[in-house]
Coordinates of C-alpha atoms and ligand atoms in Angstrom, one line a residue:
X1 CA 258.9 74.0 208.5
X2 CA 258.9 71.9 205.4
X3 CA 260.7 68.7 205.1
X4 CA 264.1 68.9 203.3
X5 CA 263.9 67.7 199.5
X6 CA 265.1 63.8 199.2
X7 CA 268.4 64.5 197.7
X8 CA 269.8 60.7 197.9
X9 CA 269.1 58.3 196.4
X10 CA 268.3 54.6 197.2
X11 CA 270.9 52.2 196.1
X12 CA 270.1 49.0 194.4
X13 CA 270.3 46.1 197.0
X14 CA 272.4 42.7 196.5
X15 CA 275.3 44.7 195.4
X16 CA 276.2 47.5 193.1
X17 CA 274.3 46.5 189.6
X18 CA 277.3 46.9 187.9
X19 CA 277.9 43.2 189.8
X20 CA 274.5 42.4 189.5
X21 CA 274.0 42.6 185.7
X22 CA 277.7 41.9 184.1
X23 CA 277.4 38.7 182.3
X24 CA 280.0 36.0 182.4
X25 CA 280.9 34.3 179.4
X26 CA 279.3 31.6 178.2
X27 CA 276.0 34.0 178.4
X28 CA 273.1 32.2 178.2
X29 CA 270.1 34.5 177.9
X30 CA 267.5 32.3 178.6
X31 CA 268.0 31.9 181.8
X32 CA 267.9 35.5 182.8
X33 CA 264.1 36.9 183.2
X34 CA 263.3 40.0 180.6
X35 CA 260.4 40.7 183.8
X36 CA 263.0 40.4 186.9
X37 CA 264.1 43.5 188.3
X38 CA 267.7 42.4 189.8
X39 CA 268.7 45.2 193.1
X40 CA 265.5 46.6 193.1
X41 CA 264.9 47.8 197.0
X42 CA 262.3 46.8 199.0
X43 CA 260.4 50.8 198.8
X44 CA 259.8 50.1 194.9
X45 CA 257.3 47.2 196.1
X46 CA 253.8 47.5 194.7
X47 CA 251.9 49.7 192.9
X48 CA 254.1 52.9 193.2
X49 CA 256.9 51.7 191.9
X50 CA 257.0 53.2 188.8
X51 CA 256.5 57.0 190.2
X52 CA 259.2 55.3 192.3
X53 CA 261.2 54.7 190.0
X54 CA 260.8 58.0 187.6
X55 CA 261.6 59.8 190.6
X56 CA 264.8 57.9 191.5
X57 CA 265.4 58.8 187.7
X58 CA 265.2 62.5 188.5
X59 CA 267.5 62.0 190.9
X60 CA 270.4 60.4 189.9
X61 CA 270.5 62.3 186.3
X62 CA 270.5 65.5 188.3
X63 CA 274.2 63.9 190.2
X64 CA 274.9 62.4 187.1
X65 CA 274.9 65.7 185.7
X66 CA 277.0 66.7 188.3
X67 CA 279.6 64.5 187.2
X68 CA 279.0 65.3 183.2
X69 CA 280.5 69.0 184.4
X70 CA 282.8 67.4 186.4
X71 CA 284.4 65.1 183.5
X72 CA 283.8 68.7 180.7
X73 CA 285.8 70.4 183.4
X74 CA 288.9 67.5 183.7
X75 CA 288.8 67.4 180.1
X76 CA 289.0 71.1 179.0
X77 CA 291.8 71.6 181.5
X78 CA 293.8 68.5 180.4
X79 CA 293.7 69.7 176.9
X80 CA 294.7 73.2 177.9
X81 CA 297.5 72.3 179.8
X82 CA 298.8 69.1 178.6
X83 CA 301.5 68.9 180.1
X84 CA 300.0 69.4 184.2
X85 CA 297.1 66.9 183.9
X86 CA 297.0 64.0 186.4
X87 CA 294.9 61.3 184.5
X88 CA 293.8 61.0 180.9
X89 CA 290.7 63.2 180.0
X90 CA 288.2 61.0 178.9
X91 CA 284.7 60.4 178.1
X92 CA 282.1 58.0 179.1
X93 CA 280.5 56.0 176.2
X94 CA 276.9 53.8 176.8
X95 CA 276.1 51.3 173.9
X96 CA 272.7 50.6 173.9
X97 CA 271.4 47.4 171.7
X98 CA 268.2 45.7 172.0
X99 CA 265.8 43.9 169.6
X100 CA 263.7 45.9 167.5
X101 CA 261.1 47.3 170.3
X102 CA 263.4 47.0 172.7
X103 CA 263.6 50.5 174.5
X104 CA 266.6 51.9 173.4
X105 CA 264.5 55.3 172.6
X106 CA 262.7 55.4 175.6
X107 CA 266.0 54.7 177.6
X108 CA 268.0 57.3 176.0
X109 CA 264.4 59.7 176.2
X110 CA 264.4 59.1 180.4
X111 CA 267.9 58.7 181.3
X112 CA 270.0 60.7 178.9
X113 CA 267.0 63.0 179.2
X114 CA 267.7 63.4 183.0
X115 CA 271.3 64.4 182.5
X116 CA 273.0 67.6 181.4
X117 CA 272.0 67.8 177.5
X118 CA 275.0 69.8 176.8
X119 CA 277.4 67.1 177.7
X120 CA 276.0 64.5 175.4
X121 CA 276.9 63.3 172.6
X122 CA 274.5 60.9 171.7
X123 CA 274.3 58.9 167.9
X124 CA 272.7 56.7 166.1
X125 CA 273.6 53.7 163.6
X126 CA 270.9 52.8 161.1
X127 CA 271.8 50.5 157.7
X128 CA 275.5 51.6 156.5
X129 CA 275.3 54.5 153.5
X130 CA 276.8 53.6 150.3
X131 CA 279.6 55.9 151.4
X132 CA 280.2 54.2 154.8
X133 CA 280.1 50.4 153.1
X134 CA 282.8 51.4 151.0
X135 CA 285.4 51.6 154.8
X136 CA 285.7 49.1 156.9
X137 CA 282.9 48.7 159.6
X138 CA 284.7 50.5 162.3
X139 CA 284.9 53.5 159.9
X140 CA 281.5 55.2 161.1
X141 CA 282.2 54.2 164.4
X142 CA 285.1 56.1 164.8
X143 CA 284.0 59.2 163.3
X144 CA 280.6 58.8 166.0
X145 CA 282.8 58.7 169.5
X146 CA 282.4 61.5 171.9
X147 CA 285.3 63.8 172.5
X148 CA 287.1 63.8 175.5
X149 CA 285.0 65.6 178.4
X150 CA 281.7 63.9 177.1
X151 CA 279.0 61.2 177.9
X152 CA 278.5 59.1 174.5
X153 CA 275.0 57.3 173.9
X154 CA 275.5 54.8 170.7
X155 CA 271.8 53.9 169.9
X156 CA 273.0 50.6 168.1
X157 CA 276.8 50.2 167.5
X158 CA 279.1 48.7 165.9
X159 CA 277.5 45.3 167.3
X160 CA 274.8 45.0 164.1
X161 CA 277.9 44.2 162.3
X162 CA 278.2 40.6 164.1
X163 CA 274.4 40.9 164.5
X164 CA 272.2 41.9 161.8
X165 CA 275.2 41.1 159.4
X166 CA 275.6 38.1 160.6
X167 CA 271.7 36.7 160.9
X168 CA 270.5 38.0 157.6
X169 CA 274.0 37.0 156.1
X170 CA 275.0 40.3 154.7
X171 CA 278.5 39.4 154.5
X172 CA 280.2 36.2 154.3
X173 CA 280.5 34.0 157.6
X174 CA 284.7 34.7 157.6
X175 CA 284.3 38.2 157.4
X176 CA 282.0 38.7 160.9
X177 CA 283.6 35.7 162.5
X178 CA 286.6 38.0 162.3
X179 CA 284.8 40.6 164.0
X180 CA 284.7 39.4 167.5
X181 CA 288.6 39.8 167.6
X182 CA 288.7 43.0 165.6
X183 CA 286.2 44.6 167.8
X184 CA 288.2 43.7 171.2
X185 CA 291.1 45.2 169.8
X186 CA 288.8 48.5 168.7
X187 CA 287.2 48.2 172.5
X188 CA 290.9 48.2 174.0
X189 CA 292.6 50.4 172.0
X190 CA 289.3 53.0 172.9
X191 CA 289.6 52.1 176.3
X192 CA 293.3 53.1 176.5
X193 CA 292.8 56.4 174.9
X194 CA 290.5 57.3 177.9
X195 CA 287.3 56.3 176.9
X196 CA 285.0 54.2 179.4
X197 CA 282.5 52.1 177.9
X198 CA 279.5 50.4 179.6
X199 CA 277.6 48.0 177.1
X200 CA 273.8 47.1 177.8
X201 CA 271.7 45.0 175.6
X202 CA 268.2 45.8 176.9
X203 CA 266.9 42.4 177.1
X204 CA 263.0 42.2 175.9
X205 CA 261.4 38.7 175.6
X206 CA 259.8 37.6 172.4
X207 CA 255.7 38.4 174.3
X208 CA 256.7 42.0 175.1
X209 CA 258.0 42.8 171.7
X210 CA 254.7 41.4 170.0
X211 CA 252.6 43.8 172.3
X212 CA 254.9 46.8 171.6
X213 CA 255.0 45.7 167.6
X214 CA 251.2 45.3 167.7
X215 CA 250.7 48.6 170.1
X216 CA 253.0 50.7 167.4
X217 CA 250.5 49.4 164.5
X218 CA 247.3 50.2 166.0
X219 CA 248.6 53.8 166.9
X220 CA 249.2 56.2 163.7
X221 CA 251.6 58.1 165.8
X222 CA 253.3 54.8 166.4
X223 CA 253.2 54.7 162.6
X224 CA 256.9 56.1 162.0
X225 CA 258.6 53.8 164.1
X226 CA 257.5 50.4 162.4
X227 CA 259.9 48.9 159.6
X228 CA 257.9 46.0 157.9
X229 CA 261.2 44.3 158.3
X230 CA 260.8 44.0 162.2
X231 CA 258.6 41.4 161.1
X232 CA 261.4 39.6 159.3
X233 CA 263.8 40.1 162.1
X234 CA 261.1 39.0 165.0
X235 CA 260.7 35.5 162.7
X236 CA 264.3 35.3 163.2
X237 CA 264.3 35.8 167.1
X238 CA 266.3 32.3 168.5
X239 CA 269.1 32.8 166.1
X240 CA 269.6 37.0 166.7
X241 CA 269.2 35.2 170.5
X242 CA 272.0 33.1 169.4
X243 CA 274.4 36.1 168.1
X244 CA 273.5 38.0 170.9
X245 CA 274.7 35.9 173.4
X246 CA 278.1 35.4 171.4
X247 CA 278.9 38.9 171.0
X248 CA 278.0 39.3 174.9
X249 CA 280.4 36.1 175.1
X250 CA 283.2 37.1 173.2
X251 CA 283.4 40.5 173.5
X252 CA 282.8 41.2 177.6
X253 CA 286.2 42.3 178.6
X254 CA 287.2 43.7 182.2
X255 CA 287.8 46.7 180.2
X256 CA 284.7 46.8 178.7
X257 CA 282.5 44.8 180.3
X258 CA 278.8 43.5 178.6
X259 CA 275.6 44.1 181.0
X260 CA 272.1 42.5 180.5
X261 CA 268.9 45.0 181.4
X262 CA 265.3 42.7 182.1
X263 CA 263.4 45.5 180.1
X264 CA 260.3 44.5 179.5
X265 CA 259.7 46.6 182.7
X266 CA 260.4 50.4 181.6
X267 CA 260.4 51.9 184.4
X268 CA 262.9 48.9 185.9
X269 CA 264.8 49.7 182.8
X270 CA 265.4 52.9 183.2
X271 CA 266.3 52.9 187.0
X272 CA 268.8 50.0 185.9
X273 CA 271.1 52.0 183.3
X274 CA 270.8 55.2 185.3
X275 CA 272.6 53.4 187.9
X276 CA 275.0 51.5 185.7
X277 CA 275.5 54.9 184.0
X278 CA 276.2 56.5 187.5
X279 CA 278.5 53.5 188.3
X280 CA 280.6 53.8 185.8
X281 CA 281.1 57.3 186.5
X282 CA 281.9 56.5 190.1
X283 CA 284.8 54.5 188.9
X284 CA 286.3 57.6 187.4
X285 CA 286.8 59.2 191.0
X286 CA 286.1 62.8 189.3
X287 CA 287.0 65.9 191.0
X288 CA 287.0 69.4 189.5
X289 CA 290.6 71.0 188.0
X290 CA 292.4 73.4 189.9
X291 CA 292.5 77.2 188.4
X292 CA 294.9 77.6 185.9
X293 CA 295.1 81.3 186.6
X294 CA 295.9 83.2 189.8
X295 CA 293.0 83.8 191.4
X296 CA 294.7 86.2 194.0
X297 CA 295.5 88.3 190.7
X298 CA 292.3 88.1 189.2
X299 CA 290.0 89.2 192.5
X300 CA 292.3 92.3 192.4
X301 CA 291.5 93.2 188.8
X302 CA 288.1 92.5 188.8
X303 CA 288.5 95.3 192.4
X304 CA 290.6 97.5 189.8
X305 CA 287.8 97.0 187.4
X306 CA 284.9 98.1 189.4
X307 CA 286.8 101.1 190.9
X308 CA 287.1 102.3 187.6
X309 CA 283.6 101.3 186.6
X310 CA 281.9 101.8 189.9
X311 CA 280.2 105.4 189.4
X312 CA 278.6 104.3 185.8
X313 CA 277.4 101.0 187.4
X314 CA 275.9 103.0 190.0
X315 CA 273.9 105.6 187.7
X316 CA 272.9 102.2 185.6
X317 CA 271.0 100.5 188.8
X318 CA 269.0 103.7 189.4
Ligands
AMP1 P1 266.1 51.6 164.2 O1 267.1 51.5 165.3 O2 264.8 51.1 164.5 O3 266.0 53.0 163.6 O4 266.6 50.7 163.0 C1 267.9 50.8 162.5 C2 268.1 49.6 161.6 O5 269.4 49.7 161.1 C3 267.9 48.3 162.2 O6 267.1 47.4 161.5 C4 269.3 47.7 162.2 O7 269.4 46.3 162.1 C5 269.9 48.4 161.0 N1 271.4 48.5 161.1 C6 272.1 49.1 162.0 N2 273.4 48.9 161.8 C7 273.5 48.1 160.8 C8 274.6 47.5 160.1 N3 275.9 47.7 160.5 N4 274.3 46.7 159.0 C9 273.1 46.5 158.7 N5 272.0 47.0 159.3 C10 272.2 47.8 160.3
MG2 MG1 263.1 50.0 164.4

């Protein structure tokens, strides 16, 4: 007889890592290690950890997906009948932001890339267009949110606008000491409508991104990814250190709490949001809609139906 696939999971030890990685304000990234791995169990010890790991990975996108249908299915039937619905269909949104090198592709590439592709709803925020400078900053954002019944992946966010816009001074200091405020509001007023955000910044240290800079230059296929700029940014690592950890300060709510990822570990990485992803979902207590149809009725058509049928379905299976 074989032994019955692992289905479970380990959970992270210390406490769920939704405790374990929320940062309280003031944040202060120094002191947390870019290499610790915060709840990670005693099996991940040594060299298989990161098979471990992947495989842990594997497992809890495959539940996660589970809930992804659960949260389509809550959503479809809230917006079909309106009126019946118990809670608020909603969606599930992760903002990822990180230094340049950071992981953000490679988390979205393993995790999201575990789940159920067709409930995602994952995009991407690169330097505003001409058409999106000329709306407020929020403009894009709105337009990029996931509809109700999906998981939303913001690779970037509206964060560079307090980040990048404020470091390399692309608008005056008023303007993105405003934003803090405006993006709380923006945060509550999304969280009210339904949608549940879980914020990571994927915290590299300055060593790890000048061996992934220098690994994408000496590899052509690497090639596409670099941006002469990084270089710009990297010389301006304390003070993008420094807005980080006042966006993390100012802007972790209860409703939409900030969470710090050590990621110069991948495979740590990756374990870590998969959980925090499947946390978050956990708090949504999902179940799957009852029928809005009679399903006493139905059986009996579909018997009326292959009465009728039953002799040309025969002569088709011979
Ligand atoms: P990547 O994520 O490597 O494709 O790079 C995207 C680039 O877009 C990064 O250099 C970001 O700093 C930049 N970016 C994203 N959002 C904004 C923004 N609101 N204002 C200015 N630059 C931005
Ligand atoms: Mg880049």
């Amino acid at each position: 007889m074989s032994t019955p696939r692992e289905t479970r999971f380990v959970p992270p030890i210390g406490g769920p890592m939704r405790e374990l990685l929320r940062v309280a304000a003031p944040v202060d990234l120094g002191a947390i290690d870019p290499r610790s791995t915060p709840g990670l169990p005693e099996v991940a010890a040594g060299e298989h950890r990161k098979g471990w790991a992947r495989e842990q990975v594997a497992l809890l996108g495959a539940g996660l997906g589970r809930q992804q249908e659960m949260l389509y299915a809550t959503a479809k039937a809230a917006q079909e009948r309106p009126a019946s619905a118990g809670r608020p269909a909603g969606s599930v949104l992760l903002v990822l932001q990180a230094m340049d090198c950071g992981g953000k592709d490679g988390t979205i590439k393993r995790v999201a890339g575990a789940m159920n592709p067709l409930g995602l709803h994952i995009r991407s925020f690169g330097p505003p267009t001409p058409e999106e400078l000329r709306h407020d900053f929020l403009w894009r954002v709105r337009r990029a949110l996931p509809p109700p019944g999906y998981a939303g992946i913001f690779n970037r966010s509206h964060y560079e606008d307090v980040l990048v816009a404020r470091v390399a001074s692309l608008v005056p200091e008023p303007v993105w000491q405003a934003r803090y405020d405006e993006i709380n509001d923006f945060e509550r007023e999304l969280t009210g409508a339904g949608v549940t955000l879980v914020k990571v910044l994927l915290h590299i240290s300055y060593a790890e991104q000048g061996a992934r800079l220098l690994e994408r230059l000496d590899d052509p296929r690497k090639h596409w990814k670099y941006n002469p700029s990084d270089i710009d940014a990297r010389a301006r690592w304390d003070d993008y250190q420094a807005a980080y950890a006042e966006a993390l300060s100012r802007c972790t709510t209860d409703a939409a709490p900030w969470f710090v990822v050590p990621a110069d570990r991948k495979w740590y990485r990756d374990w870590a949001v998969a959980h925090l992803v499947r946390e978050t979902f956990d708090t949504l207590a999902l179940g799957y809609p009852a029928a809005n149809f009679d399903l006493g009725r139905e059986r009996e058509r579909l018997r009326a139906g292959e009465a009728v049928a039953g002799g040309a379905g025969e002569m088709n299976s011979r």
